[in-house]
PDB file of C-alpha atoms in Angstrom:
ATOM      1  CA  MET A   6     -30.907 -69.194   7.278  1.00 38.00           C
ATOM      2  CA  PHE A   7     -27.192 -68.812   6.540  1.00 35.00           C
ATOM      3  CA  LEU A   8     -28.007 -66.095   4.012  1.00 35.00           C
ATOM      4  CA  ARG A   9     -30.146 -64.295   6.574  1.00 36.00           C
ATOM      5  CA  VAL A  10     -27.375 -64.395   9.179  1.00 35.00           C
ATOM      6  CA  MET A  11     -24.900 -63.248   6.534  1.00 36.00           C
ATOM      7  CA  ALA A  12     -27.192 -60.383   5.463  1.00 37.00           C
ATOM      8  CA  VAL A  13     -27.728 -59.316   9.082  1.00 35.00           C
ATOM      9  CA  THR A  14     -23.978 -59.497   9.787  1.00 37.00           C
ATOM     10  CA  VAL A  15     -23.157 -57.434   6.696  1.00 34.00           C
ATOM     11  CA  GLY A  16     -25.913 -54.989   7.622  1.00 38.00           C
ATOM     12  CA  ILE A  17     -24.530 -54.578  11.142  1.00 35.00           C
ATOM     13  CA  ALA A  18     -20.988 -54.191   9.809  1.00 35.00           C
ATOM     14  CA  VAL A  19     -22.138 -51.484   7.384  1.00 32.00           C
ATOM     15  CA  ALA A  20     -24.078 -49.716  10.138  1.00 35.00           C
ATOM     16  CA  ILE A  21     -21.077 -49.815  12.473  1.00 33.00           C
ATOM     17  CA  ALA A  22     -18.721 -48.598   9.735  1.00 36.00           C
ATOM     18  CA  GLY A  23     -21.190 -45.880   8.853  1.00 38.00           C
ATOM     19  CA  CYS A  24     -21.400 -44.709  12.448  1.00 38.00           C
ATOM     20  CA  GLY A  25     -17.635 -44.636  12.807  1.00 38.00           C
ATOM     21  CA  SER A  26     -17.335 -42.816   9.505  1.00 37.00           C
ATOM     22  CA  ASP A  27     -19.842 -40.153  10.539  1.00 41.00           C
ATOM     23  CA  GLY A  28     -18.028 -39.651  13.803  1.00 40.00           C
ATOM     24  CA  ALA A  29     -14.668 -39.386  12.035  1.00 40.00           C
ATOM     25  CA  GLU A  30     -16.043 -36.922   9.509  1.00 39.00           C
ATOM     26  CA  SER A  31     -17.642 -34.715  12.116  1.00 35.00           C
ATOM     27  CA  THR A  32     -14.462 -34.824  14.209  1.00 33.00           C
ATOM     28  CA  ALA A  33     -12.398 -33.873  11.164  1.00 35.00           C
ATOM     29  CA  GLU A  34     -14.854 -31.119  10.322  1.00 36.00           C
ATOM     30  CA  LYS A  35     -14.714 -29.774  13.871  1.00 33.00           C
ATOM     31  CA  THR A  36     -10.944 -30.014  14.265  1.00 30.00           C
ATOM     32  CA  PRO A  37     -10.001 -26.927  12.208  1.00 32.00           C
ATOM     33  CA  GLN A  38     -12.610 -24.859  14.037  1.00 34.00           C
ATOM     34  CA  ALA A  39     -11.516 -26.166  17.393  1.00 35.00           C
ATOM     35  CA  GLU A  40      -7.853 -25.515  16.572  1.00 36.00           C
ATOM     36  CA  ALA A  41      -8.470 -22.005  15.242  1.00 35.00           C
ATOM     37  CA  SER A  42      -7.346 -19.491  17.774  1.00 34.00           C
ATOM     38  CA  PRO A  43      -8.819 -16.030  18.275  1.00 36.00           C
ATOM     39  CA  ALA A  44      -5.625 -14.636  16.716  1.00 38.00           C
ATOM     40  CA  ASP A  45      -6.646 -16.282  13.421  1.00 39.00           C
ATOM     41  CA  SER A  46      -9.756 -14.133  13.049  1.00 37.00           C
ATOM     42  CA  PRO A  47      -9.770 -11.212  10.568  1.00 40.00           C
ATOM     43  CA  ILE A  48     -10.366  -8.708  13.380  1.00 40.00           C
ATOM     44  CA  ASP A  49      -7.240  -9.790  15.229  1.00 53.00           C
ATOM     45  CA  GLU A  50      -5.245 -10.025  11.991  1.00 59.00           C
ATOM     46  CA  GLY A  51      -6.250  -6.467  11.173  1.00 64.00           C
ATOM     47  CA  SER A  52      -5.094  -5.252  14.559  1.00 83.00           C
ATOM     48  CA  ALA A  53      -1.503  -5.977  13.505  1.00 91.00           C
ATOM     49  CA  LEU A  54      -2.006  -3.268  10.882  1.00 93.00           C
ATOM     50  CA  GLU A  55      -3.419  -0.688  13.256  1.00 95.00           C
ATOM     51  CA  GLY A  56      -1.209   2.194  14.221  1.00 96.00           C
ATOM     52  CA  THR A  57       0.862   4.935  12.641  1.00 97.00           C
ATOM     53  CA  TRP A  58       3.443   3.943  10.058  1.00 98.00           C
ATOM     54  CA  VAL A  59       6.021   6.185   8.322  1.00 97.00           C
ATOM     55  CA  THR A  60       8.526   5.839   5.510  1.00 97.00           C
ATOM     56  CA  ASN A  61      12.008   7.236   5.310  1.00 96.00           C
ATOM     57  CA  PRO A  62      12.210  10.439   3.216  1.00 96.00           C
ATOM     58  CA  LEU A  63      11.455   9.760  -0.466  1.00 96.00           C
ATOM     59  CA  SER A  64      12.009  11.662  -3.695  1.00 94.00           C
ATOM     60  CA  GLN A  65      10.389  11.751  -7.128  1.00 93.00           C
ATOM     61  CA  ARG A  66      13.291   9.578  -8.312  1.00 95.00           C
ATOM     62  CA  ASP A  67      12.384   6.911  -5.724  1.00 96.00           C
ATOM     63  CA  PHE A  68       8.779   6.773  -6.945  1.00 96.00           C
ATOM     64  CA  GLU A  69       9.927   6.587 -10.567  1.00 96.00           C
ATOM     65  CA  LYS A  70      12.278   3.707  -9.779  1.00 97.00           C
ATOM     66  CA  THR A  71       9.341   1.759  -8.317  1.00 97.00           C
ATOM     67  CA  LEU A  72       7.264   2.394 -11.432  1.00 98.00           C
ATOM     68  CA  ARG A  73      10.110   1.210 -13.702  1.00 98.00           C
ATOM     69  CA  GLN A  74      10.581  -1.949 -11.629  1.00 97.00           C
ATOM     70  CA  ASN A  75       6.884  -2.742 -12.023  1.00 97.00           C
ATOM     71  CA  GLY A  76       6.691  -2.192 -15.790  1.00 98.00           C
ATOM     72  CA  LEU A  77       4.933   1.170 -15.474  1.00 98.00           C
ATOM     73  CA  ALA A  78       7.670   3.470 -16.828  1.00 98.00           C
ATOM     74  CA  LYS A  79       5.392   4.847 -19.555  1.00 98.00           C
ATOM     75  CA  TRP A  80       3.356   6.590 -16.826  1.00 97.00           C
ATOM     76  CA  ILE A  81       6.253   8.454 -15.215  1.00 96.00           C
ATOM     77  CA  GLY A  82       5.808  11.698 -17.186  1.00 95.00           C
ATOM     78  CA  ARG A  83       2.081  11.843 -16.495  1.00 95.00           C
ATOM     79  CA  MET A  84       2.614  10.939 -12.834  1.00 92.00           C
ATOM     80  CA  ARG A  85       5.077  13.844 -12.445  1.00 92.00           C
ATOM     81  CA  THR A  86       2.356  16.207 -13.656  1.00 93.00           C
ATOM     82  CA  VAL A  87      -0.527  14.754 -11.655  1.00 92.00           C
ATOM     83  CA  TYR A  88       1.381  13.931  -8.466  1.00 90.00           C
ATOM     84  CA  PRO A  89       4.707  15.772  -8.218  1.00 88.00           C
ATOM     85  CA  VAL A  90       6.798  14.693  -5.246  1.00 89.00           C
ATOM     86  CA  ALA A  91       9.257  16.973  -3.474  1.00 87.00           C
ATOM     87  CA  ASP A  92      12.532  15.629  -2.127  1.00 86.00           C
ATOM     88  CA  ASP A  93      12.328  14.618   1.521  1.00 91.00           C
ATOM     89  CA  THR A  94       8.689  13.534   1.293  1.00 96.00           C
ATOM     90  CA  VAL A  95       7.696  11.233   4.137  1.00 97.00           C
ATOM     91  CA  LEU A  96       4.554   9.141   3.838  1.00 97.00           C
ATOM     92  CA  VAL A  97       2.526   8.669   7.016  1.00 97.00           C
ATOM     93  CA  LEU A  98      -0.052   5.860   7.065  1.00 98.00           C
ATOM     94  CA  GLU A  99      -2.551   5.919   9.918  1.00 98.00           C
ATOM     95  CA  ILE A 100      -4.670   2.793  10.239  1.00 97.00           C
ATOM     96  CA  GLY A 101      -7.397   2.689  12.855  1.00 96.00           C
ATOM     97  CA  ASP A 102     -11.063   3.419  12.314  1.00 95.00           C
ATOM     98  CA  GLN A 103     -10.097   4.364   8.759  1.00 97.00           C
ATOM     99  CA  TRP A 104      -7.160   4.093   6.359  1.00 98.00           C
ATOM    100  CA  ASP A 105      -5.464   7.499   5.989  1.00 98.00           C
ATOM    101  CA  LEU A 106      -2.263   8.196   4.033  1.00 98.00           C
ATOM    102  CA  TYR A 107      -0.581  11.593   4.329  1.00 97.00           C
ATOM    103  CA  GLN A 108       2.592  13.129   2.987  1.00 96.00           C
ATOM    104  CA  GLU A 109       4.860  15.458   4.876  1.00 96.00           C
ATOM    105  CA  VAL A 110       7.611  17.426   3.199  1.00 93.00           C
ATOM    106  CA  LYS A 111      10.446  18.395   5.532  1.00 86.00           C
ATOM    107  CA  GLY A 112       9.349  21.509   7.397  1.00 80.00           C
ATOM    108  CA  GLY A 113       5.899  21.543   5.770  1.00 89.00           C
ATOM    109  CA  PRO A 114       2.364  20.682   6.843  1.00 93.00           C
ATOM    110  CA  ARG A 115       0.828  17.227   6.587  1.00 94.00           C
ATOM    111  CA  GLU A 116      -1.212  16.801   3.384  1.00 95.00           C
ATOM    112  CA  GLU A 117      -3.902  14.203   2.687  1.00 95.00           C
ATOM    113  CA  VAL A 118      -3.080  11.732  -0.091  1.00 95.00           C
ATOM    114  CA  ASP A 119      -5.245   8.595   0.240  1.00 94.00           C
ATOM    115  CA  TYR A 120      -7.639   9.157   3.115  1.00 94.00           C
ATOM    116  CA  ASN A 121     -11.038   8.527   4.689  1.00 95.00           C
ATOM    117  CA  ALA A 122     -11.063   4.970   3.371  1.00 97.00           C
ATOM    118  CA  ASP A 123     -12.710   2.013   5.007  1.00 97.00           C
ATOM    119  CA  TYR A 124     -10.721  -1.189   5.004  1.00 96.00           C
ATOM    120  CA  SER A 125     -11.210  -4.871   5.659  1.00 95.00           C
ATOM    121  CA  VAL A 126      -8.646  -7.536   6.397  1.00 95.00           C
ATOM    122  CA  GLU A 127      -8.790 -11.197   5.496  1.00 94.00           C
ATOM    123  CA  ASN A 128      -5.691 -13.223   6.264  1.00 93.00           C
ATOM    124  CA  ASN A 129      -2.764 -11.454   4.585  1.00 94.00           C
ATOM    125  CA  LYS A 130      -4.897  -9.268   2.298  1.00 97.00           C
ATOM    126  CA  VAL A 131      -6.358  -5.860   2.983  1.00 97.00           C
ATOM    127  CA  ASP A 132      -9.005  -4.136   0.862  1.00 97.00           C
ATOM    128  CA  VAL A 133      -8.904  -0.342   1.059  1.00 98.00           C
ATOM    129  CA  VAL A 134     -12.389   0.834   0.089  1.00 97.00           C
ATOM    130  CA  HIS A 135     -13.357   4.231  -1.334  1.00 96.00           C
ATOM    131  CA  SER A 136     -16.708   5.323  -2.758  1.00 95.00           C
ATOM    132  CA  VAL A 137     -15.476   4.674  -6.334  1.00 96.00           C
ATOM    133  CA  GLY A 138     -13.927   1.239  -5.707  1.00 97.00           C
ATOM    134  CA  SER A 139     -11.185  -0.513  -3.804  1.00 98.00           C
ATOM    135  CA  ASN A 140      -7.514  -1.444  -3.851  1.00 98.00           C
ATOM    136  CA  THR A 141      -6.291  -4.787  -2.580  1.00 98.00           C
ATOM    137  CA  PHE A 142      -2.856  -5.340  -1.068  1.00 98.00           C
ATOM    138  CA  ARG A 143      -0.997  -8.274   0.389  1.00 97.00           C
ATOM    139  CA  TRP A 144       0.514  -7.168   3.676  1.00 97.00           C
ATOM    140  CA  SER A 145       3.004  -8.400   6.216  1.00 96.00           C
ATOM    141  CA  VAL A 146       4.353  -7.039   9.464  1.00 95.00           C
ATOM    142  CA  ASP A 147       7.806  -8.115  10.554  1.00 95.00           C
ATOM    143  CA  GLY A 148       8.647  -6.557  13.897  1.00 94.00           C
ATOM    144  CA  ASP A 149       7.999  -2.844  13.375  1.00 96.00           C
ATOM    145  CA  VAL A 150       8.063  -2.977   9.569  1.00 97.00           C
ATOM    146  CA  LEU A 151       4.938  -3.034   7.390  1.00 97.00           C
ATOM    147  CA  THR A 152       5.309  -4.137   3.775  1.00 97.00           C
ATOM    148  CA  LEU A 153       2.457  -3.704   1.295  1.00 98.00           C
ATOM    149  CA  VAL A 154       2.276  -5.309  -2.153  1.00 97.00           C
ATOM    150  CA  TRP A 155      -0.403  -4.029  -4.526  1.00 97.00           C
ATOM    151  CA  LEU A 156      -2.583  -6.793  -6.013  1.00 98.00           C
ATOM    152  CA  LYS A 157      -5.598  -5.271  -7.779  1.00 98.00           C
ATOM    153  CA  THR A 158      -8.008  -2.365  -8.047  1.00 98.00           C
ATOM    154  CA  THR A 159     -11.570  -1.598  -9.054  1.00 98.00           C
ATOM    155  CA  ILE A 160     -10.901   2.153  -9.095  1.00 97.00           C
ATOM    156  CA  PRO A 161     -10.933   3.861 -12.514  1.00 97.00           C
ATOM    157  CA  PRO A 162      -8.002   5.962 -13.784  1.00 96.00           C
ATOM    158  CA  SER A 163      -7.573   9.452 -12.341  1.00 93.00           C
ATOM    159  CA  GLU A 164      -6.577  12.242 -14.702  1.00 93.00           C
ATOM    160  CA  GLY A 165      -5.628   9.586 -17.250  1.00 93.00           C
ATOM    161  CA  VAL A 166      -3.341   7.670 -14.884  1.00 96.00           C
ATOM    162  CA  PRO A 167      -4.265   4.076 -13.924  1.00 97.00           C
ATOM    163  CA  GLU A 168      -4.864   3.544 -10.220  1.00 97.00           C
ATOM    164  CA  GLU A 169      -2.139   0.890 -10.159  1.00 98.00           C
ATOM    165  CA  VAL A 170       0.462   3.595 -10.904  1.00 97.00           C
ATOM    166  CA  PHE A 171      -0.504   5.630  -7.839  1.00 96.00           C
ATOM    167  CA  GLN A 172      -0.822   2.608  -5.565  1.00 97.00           C
ATOM    168  CA  ARG A 173       2.511   1.054  -6.476  1.00 97.00           C
ATOM    169  CA  ALA A 174       4.301   4.402  -6.161  1.00 97.00           C
ATOM    170  CA  LEU A 175       2.724   5.295  -2.823  1.00 97.00           C
ATOM    171  CA  TYR A 176       2.716   1.942  -1.080  1.00 98.00           C
ATOM    172  CA  MET A 177       5.566  -0.037  -2.616  1.00 98.00           C
ATOM    173  CA  THR A 178       8.368   2.514  -2.902  1.00 97.00           C
ATOM    174  CA  ALA A 179       9.402   2.009   0.710  1.00 97.00           C
ATOM    175  CA  VAL A 180       8.444  -0.035   3.725  1.00 97.00           C
ATOM    176  CA  PHE A 181       6.575   1.657   6.553  1.00 98.00           C
ATOM    177  CA  GLU A 182       7.990   1.641  10.076  1.00 98.00           C
ATOM    178  CA  ARG A 183       5.704   1.608  13.114  1.00 97.00           C
ATOM    179  CA  GLN A 184       5.558   4.861  15.079  1.00 95.00           C
ATOM    180  CA  SER A 185       2.753   3.928  17.453  1.00 80.00           C
TER     181      SER A 185
END
């Protein structure tokens, strides 16, 4: 009889502990979801990127400095041939329905550079997607300043120049300031 009472008591204790454990686990599992705010969703995170962003005027020398700083100096000569940059070149990044990068040379027309791309945002990363592949950046907005850091690509070289060379030169030479 004592053993039966002991077995029943242990069984009840295990059942009670199990019920409390399940409740604690489900509460813990629900807590992050319950605490997540709408601002934490990728759509809202991406909205911080939306708008028109511009750089200060840049020169070929500025782009080359960025390439040297990132260990890509061997591509400078080829980059000059494939993508020559005039002094006073301003980069204009428009992010909305698509990702569109333009260049404007003082007094000249706007020219397409990296355009008609889809993009997706997850936390502090943005994937800029073209038909041939994508580029991934880490991004941050501080006030009216957008900083992009190139992370990786799936896009093949263009005219013998690795995609990383173009992306670092275009997006990491200067910060972008919000215009709208």
